[in-house]
Amino acid sequence: MALSEIENDISDGKEGEADIIFKACLLGGFTESKETKSIISSLPKVHGDPTASEFTMERFVVIMNRYQEQPHLLDPHLETMLNMILEFIRDENAPPSLVHLGFKFLYIMCKVRGYKVFMQLFPHEVSDVQPVLDLVSNQDPKDTEAYLSVTDSSRDAASVLISKFMTRPDVKQKRLGEFVDWSLTTISHTSDLSIENVRVLDGALQSLAKLFKHGKRDDLLQYAPAVLRCLEQKRLSESSEAKLRKLGVKLTQRLGLTFLKPRLAAWRYQRGSRSLAANLSMSQSTAASSAVTPEVETQEQEEDYDIPEEVETVIEHLLVGLKDKETIVRWSAAKGIGRVTGRLPKELADEVVGSVLDCFSFHETDNAWHGGCLALAELGRRGLLLPSRLTDVVPLIIKSLTYEEKRGACSVGSNVRDAACYVCWSFARAYEPKELMPFVTQIASALLITAIFDRSVNCRRAASAAFQENVGRQGTFPHGIDILTAADYYAVGNLNNCYLNISVYIASFPEYTKSLIDHLVAMKINHWHGVIRELATKALHNLTHLVPDYMATTVLPQLLTMAVGIDLHARHGAILACGEVTHALYKVGLETSRSVVDMIPPECVDALKKIHQTLHDRKQYRGFGGELMRASVCSLIEKLSLSKMPFKDDPIITGWQWIIDDTIKTLHLVSRRAKDGIVAVLVSALSALCQEYYQTSEGQAEPQIQDMLVSQYLEGLKNKEMLTRSGSALALGCLPRFMIHGKLKQILKGLQQLCTETQKEGSFTDARIDAVRSVAQVCVKAGVCADGSPDAALCSENVAEVYNLLLSSMNDYTRDSRGDVGAWVREAAMSSLMDVTLLVASSAPEILLPDQVKAMMCCLAQQAAEKIDRYRAHAGKIFLLLLHSTEPVVPHIPHREELLTIFPVETTTDLNWKAPSQAFKYITQLLGLPEYQCHTLLGLTVSVGGITESTVHFSSLYLFGYLKGIQKDSVTLGEFGETLLKIFRDNLQNDRASIPFLNMLTQMLANGCFEIFTTQENHPFCVELLTLCKEFKKSKDVSKLRSCITVLCGLVQFQGDVKKKILSQLLLLLCHPFPVIRKTTASQMYEMLLTYDDVVEPEFLDDVMTLLSDTNWENNLATVRTHRNQLCDWFGVPKPQPVVKVS
């Protein structure tokens, strides 16, 4: 997409996410030009300071790295920057540190822009010779050879330097032969078995390759045969080092170019004008028809001359390189094929093309296909692939566009498809529209198939780009512009969008409809990846309405054959596709007033019916692949039921019911990865099956089937396997209303027993989640009737039972090895409460009791104050939805007016509950509402006393903000204290709440939140807290004891006799059986004495602090007890007396 198009989209208010990303990454120019020049100008000032020079260097690197992907933006400024640095380097008086820093900057610029462009900017004046010689003379004379074997990029620079130096007229006569001999000797006598030797070979090969690239043919031709023989003897193509194989190919192609005279093949294809505007407007037909020939000394005609024998060897090596396992080698070989072929006579060049086409054999590997595609692209781009060859080439490219070969659990071939897109892109630029006209339909369809159906996003985008190039350059692709707007580079990035939306739009053009459908049936229904198979079936569903007769008479019979075939993946995809296509045909029939059996041939109807029995007889529901077959058949059952196939009272219905029930019973044998998918289609299939085939003409359930299914699933709720319980609960939840009628009481009782019993045991958590969800589903389907029967609808008699079940699930804090798994139950309970409440409020609000609504809103407030972001957000959204609901209005919400003030209607959309900085600002305001205070504070307890830094910070910040506001109000603060004590009292044995509570209380005491209480002697709040803390003294939980110690130290600020009791408890802990507790108590008491100055008499303070800090409290108890008793005397507390155990 062009930048102007993006800007237009933004101005129209249609800025998409992909466009935002694209605009953010696309730089418009070198915006840091002034800063960069300022940095370079500062080099003379900072070179002597290591810190300043390093900082300057880092800043320069940061700026340059921004242009790694768009280095051409530097070009207008590059020469100026280079000259500024060269001024410092040329200065004879410049210190070495400045010269060194200058060269570092030059290297950074060269690395970003590339040495080929950068070298062109260097000066080559006579005045620069002496300074350069001086710099070189300061180097080690042996460095030239040493640099060719170093590990860094100096090796590459040295090879370029040598190639340039050795080809100078004054050097080549004396030194060129010696250097070639040295290089060949090095290559011959160096193995590639060690890292050091690989570096040596790399340097020698690289320098030779660049030498033959930059040198004149006449100077190097005499050495070429010897170099080629050396390479043949070395057998670099068998080396394990990809870099050496690549350099071998690169050197080989340069040798081939040396053997051949430099010439432009007169037989090559020349397109002429490459103007995109000319091709689009067709207004420059005259210019387009005139050939444009590059300037050469003379217009060379085809001439016969002897081709050296070595050229055949070169081409042979390059063809081998096309099949190399590394992309860099194949790419280099492809470019070599293109260059060498351009200097061959027409007949020999055609033989090379034929050899390249041999790579496209199904006996060859994906590497050969990839190399062949790259070579064809190079040949086409250079005009060396004549139009007469297109009849052979295009079919191979079409195959390459869909090439995929399964290897184990994955596949290979994405690089082949990507390269095939490159071939199509290069052909668009290489050939006149009339040459490609016979192949337009094939190429366009193949490119679009790859652009929307390829698994790899890179291939989809490459195909989209190739299609765009063909539309622009050729102008003959049907509906090209329209398709490009829908399937551009960004649109094809989303796989779901490609299969489900873009494919429908493209298939609406008749030229592409059947080719897309045929590709899905032939290549994607049997794909190795499950997601692709499922998307392909959904795509077929969406495409059916375009050609319903073709789908019914041609595609469906093919799918039915595959559905009972031997290939597992093809069977799975075909069964899914049969259901999707049948359902789509049913929808088409609704529009044309035809039944589905009128549209599908009778033999296909019979084949659809027999799929299940065939799989059952072959025992294909068992073992490997059984999971896929069960899921696909359940999907088929759902689609055929929704299509109203005339199978009522047919024996096949019993078979379908059997597979559903058997799958529920054997869910525990299904892999965890596949479980969720199977359960989802299982539930959908059961619901559709019941709706279509178990209903009488009067709209009632068939009694026998109803009794059988309900009793069977209720029994499944008691199964020893958790997944069977889950499946049974979901099955009950998906039953249609007529199946629930008369059985509601039994169903609710069974679900209630599952929830309550397993919650007490702390087991079957996953089953409990599904049971809670099913309660809401059953209630919603049964409906509400205030005076109705509790066996038929939700009414005044059973609504309390439902609410009690869901509210008790809101307090599920079960933990196992996975963590707080009860959170999943709480989340399901919140959603179910919302569904049931809105249902009741809309139909019979009078049966909603105030206590039920109050308990629900308080529980939601508690969850909205807790520490896990996801569940806090879920609770907060439901809380606001119920509060602001107008149709229906939820009655009896406590403090509705105050809540609407705290949570105005804007908060339903603007408030981010997952962000602690936003959520706790609002939720802490509920502490001021008596009905919500206890539950909100309980939720805040685990947040303030938790361990997540951001949650602790913001929850405590707003909690202490609230407490600061009531600091002067002793009555309100007293009520808050009573609420705190109630929470502490209720959760003494609950470690989930008690430890965070102690941590929160520590923060409150440290922040002076109860300062008004400390002025009163023996305040009841402190006395009660001390009593509750004593309950922990026999605990063996170290974290709980530590938290209790910090609370006791904070309580010392209270006045009266209670202070002595607190000190007595602390001194008891100094002789605790756990050494770590003794040490922690001493440390906390030391800090306590630093904080509060009225704990001990001033004359004893220094002695107490010295004793606390210097004593090793981890010593044996007899030693520690002596020191503890001394502290008792100084604190004025009676010494604890050992309790004698009576036997």
XYZ file of C-alpha atoms in Angstrom, residues 104-718:
615
model
C 34.780 3.875 14.590
C 32.143 6.323 13.377
C 33.034 5.518 9.763
C 32.582 1.811 10.484
C 29.115 2.374 11.994
C 28.016 4.374 8.943
C 29.484 1.744 6.607
C 27.732 -1.080 8.470
C 24.317 0.601 8.109
C 24.602 1.769 4.492
C 26.723 -1.077 3.120
C 30.299 -0.959 1.909
C 29.442 -0.934 -1.810
C 27.687 2.445 -1.579
C 29.990 3.777 1.107
C 33.190 3.095 -0.829
C 32.009 5.268 -3.708
C 32.039 8.317 -1.434
C 35.641 7.980 -0.306
C 38.038 10.507 -1.894
C 40.685 9.248 -4.312
C 42.875 12.316 -4.693
C 46.669 12.239 -4.949
C 46.973 14.244 -1.764
C 45.403 11.352 0.168
C 48.028 8.796 -0.882
C 50.679 9.779 1.663
C 48.326 9.893 4.700
C 46.925 6.493 3.760
C 50.417 5.055 3.382
C 51.353 6.490 6.761
C 48.335 4.834 8.362
C 49.148 1.532 6.658
C 52.822 1.724 7.654
C 51.771 2.024 11.284
C 50.111 -1.391 11.026
C 51.788 -4.760 11.459
C 53.248 -5.772 8.052
C 51.756 -9.256 8.486
C 48.278 -7.914 9.147
C 47.170 -8.316 5.526
C 47.280 -12.081 5.830
C 46.177 -12.018 9.458
C 43.058 -9.990 8.677
C 41.901 -12.674 6.257
C 41.492 -15.119 9.151
C 40.072 -12.944 11.940
C 36.628 -13.563 13.402
C 35.038 -10.144 12.832
C 34.073 -8.083 9.796
C 37.689 -7.009 9.288
C 38.007 -10.199 7.234
C 35.403 -8.937 4.743
C 37.050 -5.523 4.550
C 40.475 -7.101 4.004
C 39.175 -9.193 1.112
C 37.737 -6.078 -0.560
C 41.002 -4.196 -0.021
C 43.100 -7.004 -1.496
C 40.824 -7.364 -4.529
C 41.074 -3.633 -5.243
C 44.793 -3.451 -4.525
C 45.819 -6.509 -6.523
C 43.966 -5.307 -9.626
C 45.867 -1.994 -9.784
C 47.997 -1.780 -12.953
C 51.216 -1.241 -10.979
C 50.599 -4.181 -8.630
C 49.031 -6.909 -10.775
C 52.175 -7.459 -12.827
C 54.350 -8.146 -9.788
C 52.074 -9.437 -7.059
C 48.871 -10.857 -8.574
C 50.365 -14.245 -9.465
C 51.985 -14.598 -6.050
C 48.727 -13.792 -4.280
C 46.736 -16.294 -6.367
C 49.366 -18.965 -5.672
C 49.259 -18.179 -1.944
C 45.444 -18.362 -1.956
C 45.367 -21.694 -3.817
C 48.009 -23.141 -1.525
C 46.042 -21.995 1.503
C 42.831 -23.516 0.158
C 44.490 -26.801 -0.804
C 46.332 -27.351 2.477
C 43.649 -26.183 4.893
C 40.882 -28.484 6.091
C 37.505 -27.283 7.303
C 37.449 -29.403 10.444
C 38.282 -26.615 12.916
C 36.902 -23.146 13.456
C 40.291 -21.511 12.869
C 40.744 -23.307 9.536
C 37.213 -22.361 8.453
C 38.075 -18.707 9.019
C 41.255 -19.068 6.953
C 39.359 -20.722 4.091
C 36.643 -18.074 4.332
C 39.165 -15.267 3.924
C 40.999 -16.906 1.027
C 37.815 -17.799 -0.891
C 36.264 -14.405 -0.264
C 39.332 -12.529 -1.494
C 39.533 -14.685 -4.646
C 35.824 -14.207 -5.370
C 36.133 -10.425 -5.079
C 39.365 -10.494 -7.082
C 37.658 -12.229 -10.014
C 34.726 -9.835 -9.642
C 36.710 -6.584 -9.734
C 39.623 -7.645 -11.966
C 39.827 -7.550 -15.738
C 39.173 -10.757 -17.658
C 42.416 -10.511 -19.633
C 44.476 -10.343 -16.430
C 42.724 -13.212 -14.665
C 41.915 -15.679 -17.459
C 45.328 -17.359 -17.165
C 44.695 -18.179 -13.497
C 41.061 -19.311 -13.842
C 41.674 -22.983 -14.841
C 44.043 -23.523 -11.912
C 41.542 -21.998 -9.468
C 38.726 -24.166 -10.863
C 40.854 -27.321 -10.520
C 41.667 -26.367 -6.952
C 37.959 -25.953 -6.146
C 37.105 -29.302 -7.730
C 39.780 -31.046 -5.681
C 38.607 -29.299 -2.503
C 34.982 -30.512 -2.986
C 33.524 -27.539 -1.158
C 29.983 -28.635 -2.044
C 30.435 -31.490 0.451
C 31.613 -29.199 3.267
C 29.497 -28.958 6.414
C 29.992 -25.174 6.540
C 27.294 -23.274 4.634
C 29.458 -20.153 4.380
C 32.228 -22.089 2.597
C 29.748 -23.736 0.218
C 28.326 -20.318 -0.601
C 31.760 -18.828 -1.268
C 32.597 -21.853 -3.406
C 29.505 -21.228 -5.536
C 30.220 -17.496 -5.690
C 33.825 -18.078 -6.821
C 32.712 -20.725 -9.321
C 30.258 -18.355 -11.018
C 32.947 -15.644 -11.195
C 35.258 -18.177 -12.848
C 32.507 -18.981 -15.343
C 32.136 -15.309 -16.196
C 35.902 -15.082 -16.644
C 35.929 -18.020 -19.089
C 33.160 -16.392 -21.172
C 33.543 -13.157 -23.075
C 31.628 -10.207 -21.638
C 28.701 -9.800 -24.001
C 24.971 -9.238 -24.047
C 23.172 -12.158 -25.628
C 21.455 -10.859 -28.738
C 18.854 -13.618 -28.465
C 17.608 -12.531 -25.036
C 14.016 -11.335 -24.632
C 13.682 -7.562 -24.250
C 10.411 -6.219 -23.012
C 10.969 -2.527 -23.709
C 9.299 0.124 -21.594
C 9.052 -0.783 -17.928
C 6.840 2.207 -17.076
C 4.027 1.227 -14.745
C 1.961 4.231 -15.772
C 2.363 3.287 -19.423
C 1.076 -0.209 -18.811
C -1.906 1.026 -16.813
C -2.966 3.735 -19.223
C -1.969 1.893 -22.404
C -1.382 5.340 -23.832
C 2.256 4.759 -24.661
C 1.783 1.747 -26.888
C 4.319 3.051 -29.349
C 6.940 3.526 -26.697
C 6.146 0.134 -25.239
C 6.684 -1.610 -28.505
C 10.087 -0.099 -29.121
C 12.969 -2.078 -27.713
C 15.320 -0.466 -25.300
C 18.806 -1.908 -25.480
C 21.481 -1.149 -22.867
C 24.473 0.703 -24.169
C 27.263 -1.534 -25.334
C 30.252 -0.773 -27.460
C 28.579 -2.314 -30.497
C 25.208 -3.932 -31.109
C 26.442 -7.485 -30.845
C 24.845 -10.107 -32.981
C 24.727 -13.792 -32.311
C 28.132 -15.148 -33.205
C 29.691 -18.544 -32.955
C 32.763 -18.930 -30.856
C 34.251 -21.789 -28.906
C 32.905 -22.189 -25.395
C 35.680 -23.377 -23.048
C 35.188 -26.858 -21.632
C 35.475 -25.446 -18.135
C 32.126 -23.656 -18.556
C 30.309 -26.999 -18.492
C 31.997 -27.795 -15.191
C 31.015 -24.369 -13.823
C 27.363 -24.834 -14.803
C 27.369 -28.321 -13.320
C 28.612 -26.956 -9.991
C 26.022 -24.183 -10.059
C 23.199 -26.677 -10.744
C 24.383 -28.721 -7.748
C 24.374 -25.504 -5.714
C 20.684 -25.009 -6.587
C 19.904 -28.119 -4.519
C 21.989 -27.181 -1.483
C 20.331 -27.422 1.915
C 21.043 -23.761 2.769
C 19.119 -20.867 1.221
C 22.167 -18.592 0.929
C 23.948 -21.168 -1.243
C 20.908 -21.769 -3.464
C 20.376 -18.018 -3.899
C 24.010 -17.473 -4.892
C 23.834 -20.401 -7.334
C 20.640 -19.001 -8.895
C 22.278 -15.634 -9.494
C 25.294 -17.430 -10.963
C 23.066 -19.407 -13.352
C 21.506 -16.141 -14.520
C 24.830 -14.378 -15.041
C 26.554 -17.236 -16.838
C 23.551 -18.059 -19.047
C 23.477 -14.436 -20.204
C 26.840 -14.985 -21.957
C 25.989 -18.303 -23.632
C 24.683 -18.927 -27.162
C 20.978 -19.575 -27.471
C 21.212 -23.365 -27.825
C 23.460 -23.820 -24.792
C 21.355 -21.413 -22.750
C 18.260 -23.441 -23.581
C 20.026 -26.562 -22.322
C 20.741 -24.751 -19.043
C 17.055 -23.838 -18.760
C 16.157 -27.495 -19.354
C 18.543 -28.556 -16.585
C 16.942 -26.037 -14.227
C 13.496 -27.416 -15.069
C 14.729 -30.865 -14.035
C 14.781 -29.549 -10.452
C 10.963 -29.614 -10.520
C 10.585 -33.341 -10.125
C 8.710 -35.001 -7.302
C 11.780 -37.159 -6.837
C 13.667 -34.023 -5.807
C 13.631 -32.424 -2.351
C 12.070 -29.104 -1.434
C 15.569 -27.586 -1.639
C 15.775 -28.390 -5.356
C 12.312 -26.911 -5.983
C 13.289 -23.763 -4.123
C 16.585 -23.428 -6.001
C 14.809 -24.029 -9.302
C 12.298 -21.258 -8.570
C 15.070 -18.813 -7.715
C 16.934 -19.714 -10.912
C 13.809 -19.287 -13.074
C 13.168 -15.900 -11.499
C 16.715 -14.799 -12.263
C 16.536 -16.091 -15.832
C 13.182 -14.412 -16.406
C 14.329 -11.156 -14.870
C 17.349 -11.046 -17.188
C 15.309 -11.890 -20.307
C 17.003 -15.293 -20.673
C 13.805 -17.334 -20.384
C 12.281 -17.006 -23.834
C 8.472 -16.895 -24.230
C 8.630 -20.216 -26.086
C 9.618 -21.854 -22.812
C 6.638 -20.470 -20.837
C 4.444 -23.442 -21.769
C 6.902 -25.674 -19.873
C 7.621 -23.242 -17.048
C 4.177 -21.960 -16.035
C 2.702 -25.387 -15.060
C 5.740 -25.996 -12.847
C 5.346 -22.618 -11.180
C 1.642 -23.339 -10.600
C 2.648 -26.565 -8.845
C 5.301 -24.721 -6.848
C 2.724 -22.219 -5.592
C 0.950 -25.045 -3.733
C 4.016 -27.215 -2.998
C 3.917 -28.752 0.470
C 5.484 -31.923 1.762
C 4.678 -33.402 5.153
C 7.649 -34.170 7.396
C 6.714 -35.769 10.689
C 4.451 -33.478 12.694
C 4.962 -30.498 10.375
C 5.609 -29.757 6.714
C 8.180 -28.160 4.430
C 7.649 -26.108 1.313
C 6.843 -22.583 2.478
C 10.150 -21.384 1.009
C 9.259 -23.008 -2.330
C 5.883 -21.268 -2.415
C 7.489 -17.968 -1.461
C 10.075 -18.351 -4.255
C 7.313 -19.256 -6.731
C 5.624 -15.956 -5.845
C 8.931 -14.244 -6.611
C 8.986 -15.954 -10.011
C 5.479 -14.627 -10.779
C 6.573 -11.182 -9.610
C 9.648 -11.243 -11.872
C 7.622 -12.510 -14.850
C 5.271 -9.550 -14.478
C 8.212 -7.211 -15.002
C 9.948 -9.297 -17.657
C 7.296 -10.067 -20.277
C 4.895 -8.161 -22.464
C 1.208 -8.720 -21.611
C 0.663 -10.561 -24.913
C 3.290 -13.179 -23.945
C 1.600 -14.030 -20.650
C -1.954 -13.702 -21.969
C -2.463 -17.476 -22.510
C -1.465 -18.165 -18.910
C -3.240 -15.286 -17.167
C -6.137 -17.333 -15.780
C -3.847 -20.047 -14.426
C -1.375 -17.623 -12.832
C -4.074 -15.335 -11.395
C -6.009 -18.237 -9.841
C -2.850 -19.837 -8.422
C -1.624 -16.569 -6.927
C -5.005 -15.849 -5.344
C -5.196 -19.368 -3.938
C -1.805 -18.864 -2.299
C -2.687 -15.330 -1.174
C -5.764 -16.419 0.784
C -5.348 -20.121 1.563
C -1.621 -20.534 2.319
C -0.803 -21.442 5.903
C 2.257 -19.161 6.020
C 1.624 -15.427 6.356
C 4.849 -14.705 4.448
C 3.630 -16.704 1.458
C 0.201 -15.075 1.536
C 1.781 -11.636 1.525
C 4.285 -12.603 -1.175
C 1.455 -13.881 -3.389
C -0.531 -10.700 -2.773
C 2.488 -8.601 -3.771
C 3.066 -10.729 -6.907
C -0.609 -10.417 -7.853
C -0.404 -6.651 -7.359
C 2.703 -6.482 -9.585
C 0.972 -8.475 -12.311
C -2.117 -6.281 -12.144
C 0.042 -3.188 -12.511
C 2.552 -4.437 -15.088
C 0.369 -6.741 -17.165
C -3.038 -5.129 -16.812
C -4.711 -8.360 -17.960
C -5.631 -10.047 -14.663
C -9.447 -10.314 -14.355
C -10.903 -7.910 -11.758
C -7.354 -7.173 -10.578
C -7.920 -3.747 -9.022
C -11.110 -4.823 -7.221
C -9.427 -7.891 -5.759
C -6.339 -5.948 -4.682
C -8.415 -3.603 -2.553
C -9.813 -6.601 -0.658
C -6.685 -8.797 -0.557
C -3.862 -6.337 0.005
C -0.682 -6.908 2.006
C -2.335 -6.244 5.368
C -5.708 -7.904 4.766
C -4.115 -11.285 4.027
C -2.210 -11.167 7.312
C -5.188 -12.630 9.216
C -5.798 -16.284 8.342
C -9.430 -16.345 9.517
C -10.194 -13.238 7.502
C -8.651 -14.825 4.413
C -10.613 -18.063 4.607
C -13.956 -16.720 5.783
C -14.272 -13.260 4.198
C -11.773 -12.490 1.434
C -12.308 -15.889 -0.209
C -16.047 -15.211 -0.528
C -15.415 -11.866 -2.211
C -12.888 -13.273 -4.683
C -15.043 -16.314 -5.438
C -17.904 -13.968 -6.348
C -16.018 -13.396 -9.624
C -16.905 -16.394 -11.864
C -13.325 -16.724 -13.173
C -12.098 -17.806 -9.748
C -15.072 -19.553 -8.082
C -14.500 -23.177 -9.032
C -10.708 -23.002 -8.847
C -10.899 -21.840 -5.216
C -13.410 -24.555 -4.316
C -11.445 -27.276 -6.106
C -8.247 -26.250 -4.319
C -9.959 -26.444 -0.927
C -11.279 -29.927 -1.691
C -8.030 -31.217 -3.187
C -5.408 -29.622 -0.938
C -6.857 -28.136 2.236
C -9.562 -30.582 3.388
C -6.812 -33.193 3.899
C -4.183 -30.775 5.236
C -1.981 -32.041 8.058
C -2.832 -29.051 10.266
C -6.213 -29.266 11.996
C -6.865 -25.520 12.000
C -6.470 -25.383 8.203
C -8.880 -28.299 7.749
C -11.514 -26.634 9.922
C -11.129 -23.268 8.208
C -11.355 -24.953 4.810
C -14.679 -26.558 5.718
C -16.056 -23.233 6.913
C -14.839 -21.603 3.695
C -16.681 -24.252 1.671
C -19.805 -23.456 3.668
C -19.461 -19.765 2.805
C -18.802 -20.484 -0.897
C -21.687 -22.920 -1.416
C -24.311 -20.258 -2.153
C -22.268 -19.084 -5.183
C -22.508 -22.426 -7.044
C -24.990 -24.629 -5.146
C -25.552 -27.090 -8.004
C -21.798 -27.614 -8.466
C -21.385 -28.179 -4.724
C -24.293 -30.647 -4.577
C -23.530 -32.686 -7.674
C -19.737 -32.512 -7.945
C -18.106 -31.498 -4.665
C -20.320 -33.374 -2.189
C -19.827 -36.800 -3.871
C -16.047 -36.240 -3.760
C -16.237 -35.372 -0.067
C -18.372 -38.423 0.720
C -15.786 -40.680 -0.905
C -13.012 -39.087 1.147
C -15.156 -39.307 4.320
C -14.782 -43.087 4.414
C -11.252 -43.224 2.998
C -8.114 -44.547 4.664
C -6.313 -41.224 5.259
C -7.116 -39.921 8.747
C -6.731 -36.213 8.029
C -8.678 -36.441 4.764
C -11.436 -38.373 6.554
C -11.643 -35.799 9.331
C -11.755 -32.827 6.962
C -14.195 -34.486 4.574
C -16.699 -35.364 7.312
C -16.582 -31.799 8.603
C -16.971 -30.484 5.065
C -19.956 -32.778 4.345
C -21.797 -31.266 7.291
C -20.884 -27.693 6.372
C -21.822 -28.059 2.690
C -25.120 -29.794 3.513
C -26.039 -27.062 5.983
C -25.127 -24.373 3.441
C -27.303 -26.098 0.808
C -30.168 -26.151 3.321
C -29.819 -22.360 3.730
C -29.843 -21.930 -0.053
C -32.965 -24.116 -0.181
C -34.743 -21.848 2.312
C -34.283 -18.929 -0.069
C -35.586 -20.912 -3.034
C -38.307 -22.841 -1.137
C -36.630 -26.205 -1.688
C -35.787 -28.848 0.898
C -32.246 -30.043 1.236
C -33.085 -33.527 -0.096
C -34.370 -31.931 -3.299
C -30.963 -30.365 -3.865
C -28.755 -33.330 -2.913
C -28.744 -36.514 -5.019
C -30.444 -39.500 -3.244
C -27.228 -41.526 -3.229
C -25.518 -38.670 -1.351
C -28.298 -38.635 1.263
C -27.785 -42.365 1.829
C -24.009 -41.884 1.975
C -24.373 -39.149 4.628
C -26.504 -41.493 6.695
C -23.990 -44.344 6.444
C -20.880 -42.427 7.545
C -21.348 -43.146 11.255
C -22.104 -46.835 10.789
C -19.118 -47.296 8.475
C -16.744 -45.738 11.024
C -18.318 -47.782 13.813
C -17.975 -51.063 11.917
C -14.320 -50.297 11.158
C -13.731 -49.431 14.843
C -12.357 -46.048 13.791
C -13.748 -44.353 16.896
C -11.041 -46.091 18.897
C -7.317 -45.609 19.238
C -5.254 -43.123 17.300
C -7.524 -40.809 15.371
C -10.600 -41.671 17.426
C -10.651 -38.153 18.882
C -10.763 -36.596 15.415
C -13.486 -38.973 14.248
C -15.696 -38.360 17.286
C -15.367 -34.586 16.930
C -16.052 -34.631 13.200
C -19.071 -36.958 13.459
C -20.551 -34.834 16.265
C -20.155 -31.810 14.005
C -21.817 -33.770 11.183
C -24.727 -34.683 13.490
C -25.206 -31.025 14.403
C -25.162 -29.814 10.791
C -27.455 -32.545 9.486
C -29.877 -31.887 12.349
C -29.874 -28.167 11.631
C -30.430 -29.010 7.952
C -33.606 -30.914 8.944
C -32.594 -34.107 7.168
C -35.621 -36.466 7.085
C -34.168 -39.053 9.453
C -36.812 -38.945 12.219
C -37.488 -42.437 13.645
C -34.616 -43.738 11.489
C -32.249 -46.226 13.223
C -29.387 -43.847 12.459
C -30.684 -41.496 15.193
C -30.020 -44.211 17.768
C -26.492 -44.551 16.389
C -25.924 -40.813 16.594
C -27.181 -40.740 20.192
C -24.871 -43.625 21.018
C -21.744 -41.833 19.755
C -22.664 -38.719 21.780
C -23.272 -40.703 24.977
C -20.215 -42.894 24.485
C -18.031 -39.830 23.952
C -19.279 -38.335 27.240
C -18.459 -41.581 29.057
C -14.967 -41.790 27.551
C -13.968 -38.120 27.817
C -11.346 -39.066 30.397
C -9.510 -40.991 27.650
C -9.317 -37.905 25.432
C -6.125 -35.845 25.435
C -6.359 -32.571 27.324
C -5.419 -30.690 24.159
C -8.465 -32.027 22.277
C -10.917 -32.067 25.191
C -12.321 -28.554 24.879
C -12.929 -28.899 21.150
C -14.696 -32.246 21.493
C -16.894 -31.066 24.370
C -17.966 -27.969 22.423
C -19.094 -29.889 19.311
C -20.569 -32.634 21.488
C -22.869 -30.201 23.282
C -23.883 -28.484 20.042
C -24.652 -31.845 18.427
C -26.817 -33.016 21.327
C -28.787 -29.776 21.398
C -29.462 -29.844 17.628
C -30.296 -33.577 17.677
C -32.850 -33.153 20.472
C -34.380 -30.089 18.857
C -34.938 -31.814 15.516
C -35.638 -35.477 16.259
C -36.925 -35.801 19.849
C -39.857 -33.407 19.657
C -43.431 -34.508 18.939
C -45.733 -32.654 16.604
C -47.347 -30.996 19.645
C -43.999 -29.508 20.655
C -43.543 -31.887 23.598
C -40.647 -34.200 24.321
C -40.988 -37.878 23.588
C -41.436 -39.242 27.141
C -39.263 -42.344 26.860
C -36.305 -40.507 25.339
C -36.686 -37.614 27.809
C -36.673 -39.944 30.823
C -33.770 -41.937 29.443
C -31.540 -38.959 28.648
C -32.198 -36.942 31.817
C -31.725 -39.932 34.135
C -28.598 -40.972 32.230
C -26.983 -37.547 32.513
C -28.020 -37.153 36.157
C -26.323 -40.463 36.848
C -23.275 -39.188 34.969
C -22.987 -36.334 37.483
C -21.984 -38.960 40.074
